[in-house]
């Protein structure tokens, strides 16, 4: 039994040796199709590795685990994968691999002594069988270069046979673990300037007379992940004639940098809308597609690329998800609300749930229409509950499309604007066969295939563990906006507008008294615009003014400020703003101006709140400027008082988009310790159990109501506190710029 086989040695029956993908690749190579050169580390090499390293006994013993116990399954999976990744490959095997890699590199005339870039893909012996295609089961590593990187990638591919999902999948589908092996394909990476996917049958209509091609500039990752909207061509299979095309707006291309990193490259405006495949390239793709299908006597799903005008096939496999019977789209004269690409056929009606982030996934209930920019593997559980899926981005081979077809639910992708046009809660009907979305219920329910409850629970657990915590930054000064954005934070969790006000030297009451609130508004617009534009597309939460009577006495117009014994407990925050409603209104108007300029990433939050009444009254003011809280704008509250924390359920019921813990004030008020009194510094403890208990209670309540939780007090920059908050399930942390790197390392 050989440990390494070159494509020229592989026959199509060799699935047990080189896995499904490897066998196809070898077969195509030997049938004369233009496949980039590759060698395959056989399933026997994997067996050797497992035996020689003594991992075999250990691992298969572990696999007697109860797969329904998801925690246990996850733990075992992690342990198995770690031991594979840590194990040393036996020397003789390592030498064989390195020698083969050297031979592969020397094939390239321009780089005689340079190791070449390779794609390392796993090829499992139970994968790619006709019924078992499931998006993203095993690993692929692209742009791997150098011996060490190659060995590491190979071990990761081996380990991927034991992800919790893979173990679960095999167990449920009756594949034995002991007989599931994995081969690894090491294939020369072409530096494609155009890539795409061909279906030799229209996967939506089952029309065997058509060929569908999708293509993007650069490498093919963008098309598979759905991050780029590809060109979409429909060709007549017999003549190669272009029957229909839709040119995607390709905002970027995935390319290989000189260091071998896969990077996104912005495209020039004129290139974004350029047709990717020229006529002769379409013709070439058609010719090979027809030949490949003829060869296999079965419709194929082919990944291809062009390098310097030459056509290459990266992969080809049978199309497994075509429908046996085409489900009719209904006929109506009605004008659809929205058009997109038909990605999975069928018709379904339901309530729209717009998902902007993974945290919102819990909004999706059985039968809802899941609307999102683009789906990701973390969304699979919610996608199973949905009766249809609509995305802004993606082509018919993107993640949303593949999974929808697998689940048998209608899907429309590439609508460009579903998340903007559709509104949360509205009823729509999705016609996945025609790529149309209509307002209201339309008849013709299509039965769904729902994945088993066990599978759903297993994924739910895994999703929880992969939960993403956003790391945001506090940014009070417009001048530091660029620097703050350079940290690549996920948004701004706190803008204290007092800083801008103080910089100008004029107290808001001065603008009020002088009837110059327009100047106040202008000041805020110009400052906030700098922050909002530096963080375009990411949330920026602006806090309404929180002017304590002692702190801003030096500003122009502050002479009328009352003298208070306890300004910290005094007239500031939302209680003050509601008494000086014109000032608050000017602040909201400034935010409205920003929204009108397209910065609808700007949200607002209310400081030092203690009652529902305050929230309601602030909403009334917001409505007066023409923005509906929580709908047109993210509308949240700071939790800085024990009162606000204790009424959290009522706040959620009244309607808020998010809460942000202001632990600076919250700590002093829970403990009765003045935050500014250095004498009490040793008592001032943000991790006091009383503070933590309050926070934990709030996070749990907010989760029940789908309200996002965040923190913008100083405590977030304390790694110990940050770790605790992450463990408790907070959705985002907003830290000081200088703490971003440190806290990021915890995520
Ligand atoms: C807080 O109280 O935690 C907070 C962020 O507000 P400030 O520091 O402005 O009082
Ligand atoms: Mg505060």
Tab-separated table of C-alpha atoms in Angstrom, residues 38-222:
chain	number	residue	atom	x	y	z
A	38	UNK	CA	-1.284	17.115	-7.296
A	39	UNK	CA	-0.201	14.257	-5.103
A	40	UNK	CA	-2.372	12.552	-2.540
A	41	UNK	CA	-1.456	11.312	0.903
A	42	UNK	CA	-3.533	8.179	0.981
A	43	UNK	CA	-5.989	6.916	3.550
A	44	UNK	CA	-3.420	4.199	4.243
A	45	UNK	CA	-0.904	6.864	5.231
A	46	UNK	CA	-3.474	8.176	7.676
A	47	UNK	CA	-3.924	4.651	9.036
A	48	UNK	CA	-0.147	4.297	9.357
A	49	UNK	CA	-0.029	7.550	11.210
A	50	UNK	CA	-2.799	6.490	13.573
A	51	UNK	CA	-1.160	3.160	14.236
A	52	UNK	CA	2.458	4.233	14.544
A	53	UNK	CA	1.601	7.089	16.872
A	54	UNK	CA	-0.650	4.805	18.938
A	55	UNK	CA	-3.457	7.279	18.479
A	56	UNK	CA	-5.654	4.549	17.126
A	57	UNK	CA	-6.514	2.783	20.371
A	58	UNK	CA	-6.970	6.035	22.188
A	59	UNK	CA	-9.232	7.677	19.630
A	60	UNK	CA	-11.571	4.897	18.647
A	61	UNK	CA	-12.014	4.076	22.305
A	62	UNK	CA	-13.122	7.651	22.900
A	63	UNK	CA	-15.635	7.454	20.090
A	64	UNK	CA	-17.895	5.167	22.041
A	65	UNK	CA	-19.267	8.411	23.436
A	66	UNK	CA	-23.009	9.099	23.550
A	67	UNK	CA	-23.360	11.443	20.593
A	68	UNK	CA	-26.497	13.015	22.021
A	69	UNK	CA	-24.534	14.365	24.953
A	70	UNK	CA	-23.319	17.395	23.067
A	71	UNK	CA	-21.029	18.682	25.761
A	72	UNK	CA	-19.286	15.379	26.018
A	73	UNK	CA	-19.138	15.038	22.241
A	74	UNK	CA	-17.586	18.434	21.895
A	75	UNK	CA	-15.007	17.720	24.556
A	76	UNK	CA	-14.010	14.387	23.030
A	77	UNK	CA	-13.832	15.916	19.576
A	78	UNK	CA	-11.541	18.650	20.835
A	79	UNK	CA	-9.278	16.186	22.617
A	80	UNK	CA	-8.994	13.935	19.578
A	81	UNK	CA	-8.187	16.784	17.263
A	82	UNK	CA	-5.612	18.185	19.629
A	83	UNK	CA	-3.825	14.881	19.968
A	84	UNK	CA	-3.690	14.479	16.185
A	85	UNK	CA	-2.369	17.989	15.666
A	86	UNK	CA	0.247	17.568	18.376
A	87	UNK	CA	1.446	14.127	17.279
A	88	UNK	CA	4.646	13.742	15.264
A	89	UNK	CA	4.283	12.197	11.822
A	90	UNK	CA	6.556	9.118	11.626
A	91	UNK	CA	9.856	10.164	10.042
A	92	UNK	CA	9.658	7.862	7.010
A	93	UNK	CA	6.233	9.203	6.159
A	94	UNK	CA	7.245	12.789	6.660
A	95	UNK	CA	10.196	12.256	4.311
A	96	UNK	CA	7.937	10.800	1.636
A	97	UNK	CA	5.633	13.792	1.874
A	98	UNK	CA	8.449	16.340	1.738
A	99	UNK	CA	10.051	14.588	-1.229
A	100	UNK	CA	6.764	14.612	-3.107
A	101	UNK	CA	6.317	18.287	-2.301
A	102	UNK	CA	9.772	18.981	-3.682
A	103	UNK	CA	8.912	17.174	-6.897
A	104	UNK	CA	5.679	19.124	-7.183
A	105	UNK	CA	7.528	22.420	-6.675
A	106	UNK	CA	10.135	21.604	-9.275
A	107	UNK	CA	7.455	21.135	-11.864
A	108	UNK	CA	7.160	24.857	-11.952
A	109	UNK	CA	9.951	26.091	-14.232
A	110	UNK	CA	9.991	29.626	-12.868
A	111	UNK	CA	10.644	28.514	-9.319
A	112	UNK	CA	13.151	25.742	-9.541
A	113	UNK	CA	14.378	25.941	-5.995
A	114	UNK	CA	11.381	27.553	-4.441
A	115	UNK	CA	8.646	25.548	-2.713
A	116	UNK	CA	5.377	26.175	-4.497
A	117	UNK	CA	2.051	27.259	-3.060
A	118	UNK	CA	-0.307	24.354	-2.586
A	119	UNK	CA	-3.917	23.810	-1.642
A	120	UNK	CA	-4.246	21.108	0.989
A	121	UNK	CA	-7.679	19.502	1.016
A	122	UNK	CA	-9.099	16.664	2.953
A	123	UNK	CA	-10.750	13.904	0.977
A	124	UNK	CA	-12.714	11.590	3.207
A	125	UNK	CA	-13.603	8.102	2.146
A	126	UNK	CA	-17.232	8.661	3.131
A	127	UNK	CA	-17.531	12.147	1.680
A	128	UNK	CA	-18.761	13.111	-1.763
A	129	UNK	CA	-20.795	9.960	-2.045
A	130	UNK	CA	-23.895	10.932	-3.854
A	131	UNK	CA	-26.193	11.335	-0.874
A	132	UNK	CA	-23.637	12.711	1.507
A	133	UNK	CA	-22.633	16.077	0.192
A	134	UNK	CA	-22.837	18.412	3.083
A	135	UNK	CA	-21.443	21.918	2.933
A	136	UNK	CA	-18.169	22.331	4.722
A	137	UNK	CA	-17.594	19.001	6.421
A	138	UNK	CA	-13.853	18.839	6.043
A	139	UNK	CA	-10.975	21.252	5.888
A	140	UNK	CA	-9.229	23.003	3.044
A	141	UNK	CA	-6.087	25.085	3.447
A	142	UNK	CA	-5.100	27.398	0.664
A	143	UNK	CA	-1.782	29.040	-0.173
A	144	UNK	CA	0.243	26.694	1.957
A	145	UNK	CA	3.974	27.023	1.366
A	146	UNK	CA	7.010	25.435	2.997
A	147	UNK	CA	7.555	22.054	4.626
A	148	UNK	CA	6.409	22.944	8.125
A	149	UNK	CA	3.241	24.672	6.970
A	150	UNK	CA	2.442	21.710	4.755
A	151	UNK	CA	2.869	19.161	7.556
A	152	UNK	CA	0.728	21.265	9.870
A	153	UNK	CA	-2.045	21.585	7.274
A	154	UNK	CA	-2.002	17.839	6.632
A	155	UNK	CA	-2.435	17.095	10.325
A	156	UNK	CA	-5.284	19.571	10.516
A	157	UNK	CA	-6.979	17.839	7.601
A	158	UNK	CA	-6.626	14.525	9.363
A	159	UNK	CA	-7.996	16.040	12.542
A	160	UNK	CA	-11.000	17.411	10.681
A	161	UNK	CA	-12.322	13.879	10.385
A	162	UNK	CA	-13.162	14.225	14.059
A	163	UNK	CA	-14.977	17.537	14.379
A	164	UNK	CA	-18.025	17.125	16.594
A	165	UNK	CA	-20.171	17.768	13.563
A	166	UNK	CA	-18.422	15.093	11.505
A	167	UNK	CA	-18.628	12.511	14.305
A	168	UNK	CA	-22.296	13.278	14.790
A	169	UNK	CA	-23.000	13.199	11.072
A	170	UNK	CA	-21.319	9.816	10.586
A	171	UNK	CA	-23.066	8.308	13.584
A	172	UNK	CA	-26.481	9.522	12.442
A	173	UNK	CA	-25.980	8.389	8.868
A	174	UNK	CA	-24.623	5.004	9.810
A	175	UNK	CA	-21.036	5.431	8.561
A	176	UNK	CA	-18.656	3.619	10.876
A	177	UNK	CA	-15.892	5.702	12.433
A	178	UNK	CA	-13.308	2.941	12.110
A	179	UNK	CA	-13.928	2.665	8.383
A	180	UNK	CA	-13.983	6.378	7.688
A	181	UNK	CA	-10.545	7.407	6.577
A	182	UNK	CA	-9.227	10.566	5.237
A	183	UNK	CA	-6.835	11.201	2.411
A	184	UNK	CA	-5.198	14.550	1.848
A	185	UNK	CA	-4.804	16.156	-1.552
A	186	UNK	CA	-1.800	18.424	-1.992
A	187	UNK	CA	-2.431	20.314	-5.161
A	188	UNK	CA	-0.507	23.059	-6.849
A	189	UNK	CA	-2.264	26.364	-6.253
A	190	UNK	CA	-2.843	28.241	-9.432
A	191	UNK	CA	-2.896	31.974	-9.204
A	192	UNK	CA	-6.217	32.387	-10.948
A	193	UNK	CA	-7.220	35.753	-12.283
A	194	UNK	CA	-10.779	34.498	-12.742
A	195	UNK	CA	-12.580	31.677	-10.992
A	196	UNK	CA	-15.994	30.198	-10.847
A	197	UNK	CA	-18.386	27.323	-10.631
A	198	UNK	CA	-20.221	25.488	-13.393
A	199	UNK	CA	-23.383	23.445	-13.006
A	200	UNK	CA	-23.928	21.272	-16.049
A	201	UNK	CA	-27.627	21.242	-15.263
A	202	UNK	CA	-29.759	24.086	-13.982
A	203	UNK	CA	-29.933	23.059	-10.316
A	204	UNK	CA	-33.129	25.019	-9.774
A	205	UNK	CA	-35.237	23.891	-12.631
A	206	UNK	CA	-33.552	20.559	-13.369
A	207	UNK	CA	-33.334	21.762	-16.945
A	208	UNK	CA	-30.722	19.495	-18.422
A	209	UNK	CA	-30.460	21.619	-21.534
A	210	UNK	CA	-28.870	24.478	-19.623
A	211	UNK	CA	-25.477	25.090	-18.106
A	212	UNK	CA	-25.084	27.617	-15.306
A	213	UNK	CA	-21.766	29.380	-14.805
A	214	UNK	CA	-20.915	31.764	-11.999
A	215	UNK	CA	-17.653	33.653	-12.012
A	216	UNK	CA	-15.681	36.254	-10.101
A	217	UNK	CA	-12.321	37.945	-10.516
A	218	UNK	CA	-9.429	36.429	-8.598
A	219	UNK	CA	-9.551	33.225	-6.592
A	220	UNK	CA	-12.655	31.176	-6.035
A	221	UNK	CA	-13.098	31.582	-2.266
A	222	UNK	CA	-15.301	34.632	-2.602
